[in-house]
Amino acid sequence: MTTFLNLTVAGLSSGAVYAALGLSLVIIYRATRVVNFAQPALALISGYLAYSVTKGTGSYWLGFAVAIVVGTLLGVTVERLLIRPLRNAGELSAIIVTLGLLLVLQAVAGMIWSNEPHSFSYAFDFRGRFSASDLFAVLAVVVTAAGVLLLFKFTALGLRLRAAAFNPEVARLLGVRVRVMLTIGWGLAAAVGSLAGMLAIPPFISPTVLDEVFVYALTAAVVGGLDNPLGTIIGGLAVGLGLSYVSGLLGPELVPLAALAILVAVLAIRPTGLFGRATARRA
């Protein structure tokens, strides 16, 4: 019983991280219809800058704030310089660009901070069955997800973001500044991704520290539905719990296989995700 409880607590903590990073993917997808494979690299650079600030000043929270601000600026910059010129080139071109950016930013991080792991502190005490850091991670993700859900469902800005993504031509005719909305979407997603990075990186940071987390976050986003923030949160927690049980009961070497099995099963049964909605197009 104690083992099951420990695995459940660990699964909820890691699931919150997967949900946060998955949420950043959903925000960009809802706002631009693009899956941003460079999201972990943007979070990585933000994390390294937070590491440098924390090391130089001794203040974790100053580093945390820098990570969120820098992450937002990086998202805006990527959209303006790399994604916007490809708006007429098709979604595949944008995906290829983000994959290339992922590799470039990881290489840059290695050249600046080296490929050796560096100690990265937790926000709070991480000891205990459900530590203060675990509680912070879960609460931060819940609050962020609630904010994103309220933004898209009940605000004029959220309506403009969705209109700019689904039908930009009609949105322009209605007075929506589509380019501005797309930039805001990328900046917001990058900020959430940076939050996820700050939760996922401890206790050590290295250029590839978020690779595995990103795979599980992408699984969470697909399980929940790429257009459903709430579904992504539920998917992230479910994936975290499932992988925690697999790791503790069957062995950690089976965790990647389990994630792949979950992804394949969901896509086979419901391609739009458990909480996604199928869309029909007129011929």
XYZ file of N, CA, C and O in Angstrom, residues 81-231:
604
model
N 10.452 36.172 -36.454
C 11.592 36.007 -37.368
C 11.551 34.707 -38.173
O 12.035 34.676 -39.315
N 10.998 33.641 -37.600
C 11.064 32.334 -38.254
C 9.719 31.820 -38.751
O 9.637 31.244 -39.839
N 8.683 31.984 -37.948
C 7.397 31.396 -38.297
C 6.587 32.298 -39.223
O 5.976 31.818 -40.190
N 6.589 33.588 -38.972
C 5.777 34.498 -39.781
C 6.135 34.456 -41.258
O 5.223 34.441 -42.106
N 7.425 34.420 -41.635
C 7.745 34.339 -43.071
C 7.238 33.058 -43.739
O 7.189 32.991 -44.966
N 6.875 32.052 -42.935
C 6.419 30.774 -43.497
C 4.902 30.641 -43.488
O 4.381 29.555 -43.710
N 4.178 31.739 -43.243
C 2.728 31.642 -43.080
C 2.024 31.108 -44.327
O 0.928 30.542 -44.232
N 2.638 31.271 -45.495
C 2.036 30.780 -46.730
C 2.723 29.522 -47.260
O 2.435 29.076 -48.367
N 3.644 28.961 -46.471
C 4.424 27.814 -46.940
C 3.878 26.477 -46.460
O 4.426 25.438 -46.793
N 2.828 26.480 -45.652
C 2.269 25.228 -45.167
C 2.755 24.884 -43.760
O 3.821 25.333 -43.325
N 1.959 24.083 -43.052
C 2.269 23.732 -41.668
C 3.524 22.870 -41.551
O 4.245 22.949 -40.563
N 3.795 22.027 -42.550
C 4.965 21.151 -42.485
C 6.254 21.968 -42.445
O 7.204 21.602 -41.739
N 6.307 23.076 -43.171
C 7.500 23.918 -43.173
C 7.776 24.470 -41.781
O 8.921 24.478 -41.318
N 6.737 24.903 -41.095
C 6.903 25.426 -39.742
C 7.391 24.342 -38.786
O 8.234 24.596 -37.912
N 6.874 23.124 -38.937
C 7.304 22.022 -38.081
C 8.784 21.712 -38.297
O 9.537 21.507 -37.337
N 9.218 21.709 -39.546
C 10.630 21.448 -39.853
C 11.515 22.524 -39.249
O 12.585 22.245 -38.688
N 11.067 23.776 -39.338
C 11.838 24.881 -38.770
C 11.963 24.735 -37.259
O 13.040 24.951 -36.690
N 10.883 24.372 -36.587
C 10.955 24.229 -35.136
C 11.846 23.056 -34.728
O 12.543 23.130 -33.711
N 11.834 21.985 -35.509
C 12.748 20.871 -35.227
C 14.207 21.314 -35.365
O 15.057 20.971 -34.537
N 14.502 22.064 -36.416
C 15.854 22.576 -36.593
C 16.248 23.529 -35.483
O 17.384 23.498 -34.989
N 15.306 24.374 -35.064
C 15.592 25.311 -33.977
C 15.888 24.579 -32.681
O 16.742 25.013 -31.891
N 15.191 23.472 -32.443
C 15.452 22.653 -31.257
C 16.919 22.230 -31.208
O 17.599 22.373 -30.186
N 17.433 21.718 -32.313
C 18.818 21.255 -32.354
C 19.800 22.416 -32.210
O 20.820 22.305 -31.510
N 19.496 23.536 -32.845
C 20.393 24.694 -32.792
C 20.486 25.244 -31.370
O 21.589 25.507 -30.864
N 19.356 25.412 -30.711
C 19.372 25.983 -29.366
C 20.025 25.044 -28.362
O 20.697 25.495 -27.432
N 19.844 23.740 -28.525
C 20.535 22.805 -27.647
C 22.048 22.891 -27.839
O 22.810 22.836 -26.863
N 22.476 23.039 -29.098
C 23.908 23.178 -29.368
C 24.444 24.475 -28.786
O 25.544 24.512 -28.202
N 23.683 25.556 -28.907
C 24.098 26.847 -28.358
C 24.218 26.760 -26.839
O 25.179 27.272 -26.245
N 23.243 26.112 -26.198
C 23.302 25.946 -24.740
C 24.558 25.176 -24.326
O 25.218 25.521 -23.339
N 24.891 24.134 -25.085
C 26.095 23.360 -24.779
C 27.365 24.183 -24.943
O 28.305 24.056 -24.150
N 27.407 25.039 -25.969
C 28.596 25.867 -26.189
C 28.754 26.939 -25.110
O 29.874 27.264 -24.712
N 27.653 27.481 -24.621
C 27.733 28.561 -23.635
C 27.921 28.023 -22.219
O 28.786 28.499 -21.472
N 27.124 27.034 -21.843
C 27.149 26.545 -20.466
C 27.812 25.178 -20.327
O 27.865 24.648 -19.208
N 28.278 24.603 -21.423
C 28.923 23.278 -21.479
C 27.863 22.181 -21.437
O 26.707 22.406 -21.042
N 28.251 20.987 -21.809
C 27.337 19.848 -21.824
C 27.285 19.109 -20.487
O 26.544 18.137 -20.344
N 28.090 19.563 -19.533
C 28.102 18.923 -18.222
C 26.889 19.359 -17.397
O 26.458 20.510 -17.481
N 26.302 18.447 -16.627
C 25.152 18.824 -15.788
C 25.555 19.824 -14.712
O 26.651 19.751 -14.139
N 24.688 20.779 -14.464
C 24.875 21.769 -13.395
C 23.751 21.620 -12.384
O 22.593 21.369 -12.758
N 24.076 21.821 -11.117
C 23.069 21.726 -10.073
C 22.028 22.833 -10.234
O 22.371 24.002 -10.445
N 20.765 22.465 -10.164
C 19.665 23.415 -10.331
C 18.715 23.242 -9.152
O 18.168 22.166 -8.944
N 18.499 24.299 -8.386
C 17.749 24.181 -7.142
C 16.247 24.073 -7.365
O 15.711 24.530 -8.380
N 15.575 23.464 -6.396
C 14.120 23.409 -6.376
C 13.569 24.725 -5.821
O 14.265 25.467 -5.124
N 12.279 24.958 -6.095
C 11.648 26.165 -5.562
C 11.508 26.077 -4.051
O 11.733 27.059 -3.333
N 11.162 24.891 -3.550
C 10.969 24.671 -2.126
C 11.631 23.350 -1.742
O 12.242 22.685 -2.572
N 11.467 22.982 -0.508
C 12.011 21.723 -0.022
C 11.411 20.568 -0.833
O 10.196 20.505 -1.032
N 12.276 19.667 -1.305
C 11.821 18.557 -2.156
C 11.781 17.230 -1.416
O 11.515 16.191 -2.019
N 11.992 17.248 -0.115
C 12.026 16.006 0.648
C 10.634 15.691 1.191
O 9.840 16.579 1.438
N 10.365 14.402 1.333
C 9.086 13.976 1.868
C 8.226 13.313 0.808
O 8.495 13.388 -0.387
N 7.149 12.656 1.249
C 6.277 11.922 0.346
C 5.618 12.862 -0.656
O 5.567 12.595 -1.847
N 5.056 13.962 -0.174
C 4.494 14.982 -1.069
C 5.074 16.306 -0.612
O 4.509 17.003 0.221
N 6.230 16.639 -1.169
C 7.013 17.766 -0.683
C 6.381 19.091 -1.066
O 5.439 19.172 -1.865
N 6.957 20.160 -0.515
C 6.497 21.505 -0.847
C 6.700 21.799 -2.333
O 5.884 22.484 -2.959
N 7.785 21.286 -2.906
C 8.036 21.483 -4.336
C 6.996 20.758 -5.186
O 6.563 21.272 -6.225
N 6.598 19.553 -4.767
C 5.549 18.827 -5.475
C 4.232 19.597 -5.433
O 3.525 19.725 -6.444
N 3.896 20.123 -4.262
C 2.661 20.891 -4.104
C 2.701 22.147 -4.967
O 1.705 22.498 -5.615
N 3.843 22.812 -4.991
C 3.994 24.018 -5.817
C 3.797 23.693 -7.291
O 3.130 24.443 -8.014
N 4.363 22.581 -7.742
C 4.234 22.199 -9.148
C 2.771 21.968 -9.518
O 2.290 22.465 -10.545
N 2.060 21.224 -8.674
C 0.657 20.926 -8.969
C -0.184 22.195 -8.951
O -0.993 22.445 -9.866
N -0.002 23.032 -7.930
C -0.787 24.264 -7.837
C -0.480 25.218 -8.979
O -1.392 25.856 -9.529
N 0.801 25.324 -9.353
C 1.184 26.218 -10.442
C 0.533 25.794 -11.748
O 0.045 26.637 -12.528
N 0.494 24.498 -11.994
C -0.114 23.997 -13.230
C -1.629 24.188 -13.205
O -2.228 24.593 -14.210
N -2.263 23.928 -12.075
C -3.715 24.094 -11.973
C -4.108 25.551 -12.196
O -5.043 25.859 -12.953
N -3.397 26.476 -11.559
C -3.698 27.903 -11.716
C -3.461 28.349 -13.154
O -4.271 29.083 -13.744
N -2.349 27.905 -13.741
C -2.038 28.272 -15.127
C -3.082 27.732 -16.087
O -3.547 28.432 -16.993
N -3.454 26.468 -15.890
C -4.459 25.865 -16.766
C -5.797 26.576 -16.647
O -6.483 26.805 -17.653
N -6.180 26.929 -15.418
C -7.433 27.660 -15.233
C -7.390 29.011 -15.937
O -8.369 29.422 -16.574
N -6.250 29.688 -15.837
C -6.112 30.968 -16.515
C -6.211 30.845 -18.019
O -6.873 31.661 -18.688
N -5.560 29.822 -18.575
C -5.613 29.606 -20.027
C -7.029 29.266 -20.475
O -7.519 29.766 -21.499
N -7.701 28.420 -19.704
C -9.075 28.038 -20.049
C -9.998 29.252 -20.025
O -10.818 29.452 -20.935
N -9.868 30.073 -19.002
C -10.686 31.285 -18.925
C -10.365 32.238 -20.067
O -11.264 32.883 -20.623
N -9.077 32.328 -20.414
C -8.670 33.212 -21.502
C -9.337 32.828 -22.806
O -9.924 33.677 -23.497
N -9.277 31.542 -23.165
C -9.802 31.108 -24.452
C -11.330 31.044 -24.480
O -11.933 31.232 -25.532
N -11.948 30.798 -23.331
C -13.397 30.596 -23.308
C -14.181 31.879 -23.074
O -15.287 32.045 -23.613
N -13.647 32.793 -22.266
C -14.481 33.877 -21.766
C -13.925 35.280 -21.996
O -14.458 36.236 -21.432
N -12.868 35.430 -22.781
C -12.330 36.763 -23.026
C -12.322 37.081 -24.511
O -12.279 36.186 -25.357
N -12.360 38.379 -24.800
C -12.307 38.822 -26.192
C -10.969 38.448 -26.825
O -10.911 38.087 -28.009
N -9.894 38.534 -26.034
C -8.580 38.162 -26.562
C -8.548 36.699 -26.956
O -8.018 36.331 -28.020
N -9.109 35.832 -26.128
C -9.148 34.411 -26.455
C -9.943 34.143 -27.714
O -9.559 33.312 -28.546
N -11.061 34.860 -27.875
C -11.863 34.705 -29.086
C -11.077 35.140 -30.321
O -11.119 34.473 -31.364
N -10.333 36.231 -30.201
C -9.529 36.705 -31.331
C -8.408 35.715 -31.653
O -8.095 35.496 -32.828
N -7.804 35.141 -30.614
C -6.746 34.155 -30.844
C -7.287 32.952 -31.615
O -6.657 32.469 -32.563
N -8.450 32.468 -31.223
C -9.039 31.316 -31.914
C -9.472 31.666 -33.330
O -9.291 30.876 -34.261
N -10.021 32.857 -33.494
C -10.444 33.277 -34.834
C -9.247 33.419 -35.767
O -9.299 33.018 -36.937
N -8.147 33.966 -35.262
C -6.947 34.135 -36.077
C -6.358 32.805 -36.497
O -5.757 32.679 -37.569
N -6.538 31.774 -35.672
C -5.982 30.462 -35.991
C -6.862 29.696 -36.962
O -6.371 29.108 -37.931
N -8.176 29.707 -36.737
C -9.070 28.850 -37.516
C -9.468 29.465 -38.857
O -9.647 28.753 -39.846
N -9.629 30.785 -38.908
C -10.043 31.415 -40.162
C -9.478 32.830 -40.222
O -10.190 33.813 -39.993
N -8.191 32.950 -40.533
C -7.540 34.262 -40.498
C -8.135 35.273 -41.465
O -8.189 36.470 -41.153
N -8.576 34.822 -42.635
C -9.124 35.762 -43.618
C -10.401 36.413 -43.106
O -10.582 37.628 -43.196
N -11.309 35.598 -42.581
C -12.545 36.143 -42.018
C -12.236 37.010 -40.799
O -12.865 38.061 -40.592
N -11.270 36.580 -39.985
C -10.897 37.360 -38.807
C -10.405 38.757 -39.198
O -10.744 39.756 -38.556
N -9.622 38.821 -40.269
C -9.141 40.125 -40.740
C -10.312 41.013 -41.161
O -10.328 42.221 -40.861
N -11.284 40.443 -41.844
C -12.447 41.217 -42.283
C -13.249 41.751 -41.098
O -13.921 42.787 -41.198
N -13.170 41.042 -39.976
C -13.887 41.462 -38.768
C -13.062 42.394 -37.892
O -13.492 42.758 -36.796
N -11.871 42.766 -38.377
C -11.047 43.726 -37.646
C -10.036 43.131 -36.697
O -9.407 43.856 -35.917
N -9.850 41.815 -36.727
C -8.864 41.177 -35.852
C -7.473 41.344 -36.448
O -7.256 41.078 -37.635
N -6.534 41.782 -35.640
C -5.140 41.916 -36.088
C -4.484 40.542 -35.972
O -3.910 40.184 -34.951
N -4.584 39.776 -37.039
C -4.198 38.369 -37.019
C -2.728 38.185 -36.644
O -2.384 37.334 -35.823
N -1.853 38.968 -37.243
C -0.424 38.814 -36.949
C -0.123 39.069 -35.475
O 0.687 38.360 -34.861
N -0.771 40.069 -34.923
C -0.563 40.358 -33.503
C -1.055 39.207 -32.646
O -0.416 38.815 -31.661
N -2.198 38.639 -33.014
C -2.745 37.519 -32.246
C -1.810 36.313 -32.280
O -1.607 35.633 -31.268
N -1.235 36.038 -33.449
C -0.317 34.908 -33.557
C 0.925 35.131 -32.697
O 1.422 34.213 -32.040
N 1.413 36.364 -32.682
C 2.575 36.682 -31.853
C 2.250 36.515 -30.373
O 3.050 35.959 -29.606
N 1.071 36.982 -29.967
C 0.652 36.830 -28.575
C 0.544 35.347 -28.209
O 0.955 34.925 -27.119
N 0.002 34.557 -29.121
C -0.128 33.122 -28.861
C 1.221 32.463 -28.621
O 1.383 31.667 -27.683
N 2.202 32.795 -29.437
C 3.533 32.218 -29.264
C 4.188 32.697 -27.971
O 4.833 31.915 -27.262
N 4.017 33.975 -27.650
C 4.597 34.479 -26.412
C 3.973 33.844 -25.190
O 4.676 33.463 -24.241
N 2.649 33.696 -25.188
C 1.956 33.068 -24.065
C 2.372 31.617 -23.906
O 2.641 31.147 -22.789
N 2.451 30.893 -25.014
C 2.853 29.487 -24.951
C 4.277 29.334 -24.437
O 4.574 28.436 -23.639
N 5.164 30.213 -24.890
C 6.560 30.138 -24.445
C 6.681 30.433 -22.954
O 7.515 29.836 -22.255
N 5.838 31.339 -22.438
C 5.855 31.633 -21.007
C 5.427 30.406 -20.205
O 6.063 30.051 -19.201
N 4.361 29.731 -20.657
C 3.911 28.510 -19.974
C 4.962 27.415 -20.093
O 5.218 26.664 -19.144
N 5.606 27.329 -21.272
C 6.676 26.349 -21.449
C 7.845 26.608 -20.523
O 8.459 25.667 -19.986
N 8.175 27.868 -20.301
C 9.262 28.205 -19.382
C 8.908 27.820 -17.950
O 9.762 27.351 -17.191
N 7.642 28.025 -17.587
C 7.192 27.574 -16.264
C 7.379 26.066 -16.134
O 7.897 25.572 -15.126
N 6.973 25.331 -17.168
C 7.147 23.878 -17.150
C 8.614 23.502 -17.028
O 8.973 22.564 -16.304
N 9.475 24.231 -17.735
C 10.908 23.955 -17.651
C 11.450 24.155 -16.246
O 12.238 23.344 -15.751
N 11.008 25.225 -15.587
C 11.475 25.481 -14.226
C 11.011 24.392 -13.259
O 11.667 24.119 -12.255
N 9.882 23.769 -13.548
C 9.390 22.685 -12.702
C 10.067 21.355 -13.019
O 10.234 20.508 -12.136
N 10.472 21.175 -14.294
C 10.993 19.875 -14.728
C 12.499 19.746 -14.593
O 13.013 18.638 -14.446
N 13.222 20.841 -14.680
C 14.683 20.782 -14.753
C 15.347 20.270 -13.473
O 16.279 19.453 -13.554
N 14.989 20.739 -12.267
C 15.697 20.272 -11.059
C 15.730 18.752 -10.968
O 14.777 18.081 -11.403
N 16.836 18.186 -10.414
C 17.911 18.870 -9.695
C 19.136 19.227 -10.551
O 20.065 19.829 -10.045
N 19.163 18.833 -11.821
C 20.325 19.135 -12.667
C 19.846 19.641 -14.023
O 18.840 19.176 -14.554
N 20.618 20.571 -14.579
C 20.304 21.104 -15.899
C 21.425 20.746 -16.873
O 22.601 20.843 -16.552
N 21.027 20.298 -18.062
C 21.963 19.978 -19.141
C 21.219 20.217 -20.451
O 19.989 20.365 -20.459
N 21.915 20.284 -21.584
C 21.237 20.600 -22.847
C 20.126 19.647 -23.254
O 19.241 20.032 -24.016
N 20.146 18.420 -22.769
C 19.119 17.448 -23.166
C 18.163 17.088 -22.027
O 17.419 16.119 -22.138
N 18.153 17.891 -20.980
C 17.389 17.524 -19.787
C 15.880 17.476 -20.047
O 15.163 16.709 -19.390
N 15.393 18.228 -21.022
C 13.951 18.294 -21.268
C 13.483 17.404 -22.415
O 12.289 17.393 -22.731
N 14.394 16.680 -23.041
C 14.010 15.861 -24.189
C 12.972 14.813 -23.816
O 11.932 14.670 -24.468
N 13.254 14.042 -22.780
C 12.340 12.978 -22.369
C 11.034 13.565 -21.849
O 9.944 13.046 -22.137
N 11.129 14.675 -21.111
C 9.934 15.344 -20.599
C 9.044 15.791 -21.746
O 7.811 15.679 -21.686
N 9.662 16.302 -22.814
C 8.891 16.777 -23.961
C 8.130 15.629 -24.628
O 6.977 15.805 -25.047
N 8.753 14.471 -24.732
C 8.081 13.312 -25.333
C 6.834 12.966 -24.534
O 5.746 12.725 -25.100
N 6.945 12.957 -23.210
C 5.799 12.628 -22.371
C 4.759 13.752 -22.399
O 3.553 13.481 -22.325
N 5.220 14.997 -22.499
C 4.283 16.122 -22.595
C 3.506 16.073 -23.903
O 2.302 16.352 -23.936
N 4.192 15.720 -24.989
C 3.516 15.581 -26.273
C 2.486 14.449 -26.213
O 1.379 14.570 -26.754
N 2.851 13.364 -25.537
C 1.901 12.271 -25.336
C 0.676 12.751 -24.571
O -0.469 12.439 -24.929
N 0.902 13.549 -23.524
C -0.203 14.089 -22.731
C -1.105 14.973 -23.575
O -2.334 14.905 -23.478
N -0.488 15.823 -24.424
C -1.268 16.724 -25.267
C -2.111 15.946 -26.272
O -3.274 16.280 -26.524
N -1.542 14.891 -26.857
C -2.281 14.081 -27.826
C -3.382 13.286 -27.121
O -4.505 13.177 -27.635
N -3.078 12.752 -25.952
C -4.089 12.000 -25.202
C -5.270 12.899 -24.845
O -6.435 12.517 -24.993
N -4.982 14.100 -24.378
C -6.047 14.999 -23.970
C -6.758 15.677 -25.117
O -7.896 16.130 -24.970
N -6.078 15.780 -26.261
C -6.638 16.506 -27.403
C -5.864 17.785 -27.608
O -5.813 18.636 -26.701
N -5.247 17.948 -28.765
C -4.362 19.089 -29.002
C -5.088 20.432 -28.970
O -4.437 21.471 -28.926
N -6.410 20.416 -29.014
C -7.149 21.668 -28.970
C -7.918 21.841 -27.664
O -8.803 22.685 -27.568
N -7.560 21.071 -26.637
C -8.313 21.083 -25.394
C -7.372 21.267 -24.188
O -6.736 20.308 -23.751
N -7.273 22.480 -23.628
C -6.384 22.707 -22.482
C -6.721 21.832 -21.277
O -5.831 21.255 -20.652
N -8.014 21.738 -20.948
C -8.402 20.934 -19.790
C -8.085 19.463 -20.027
O -7.602 18.762 -19.139
N -8.339 18.995 -21.251
C -8.024 17.613 -21.577
C -6.534 17.333 -21.471
O -6.124 16.246 -21.051
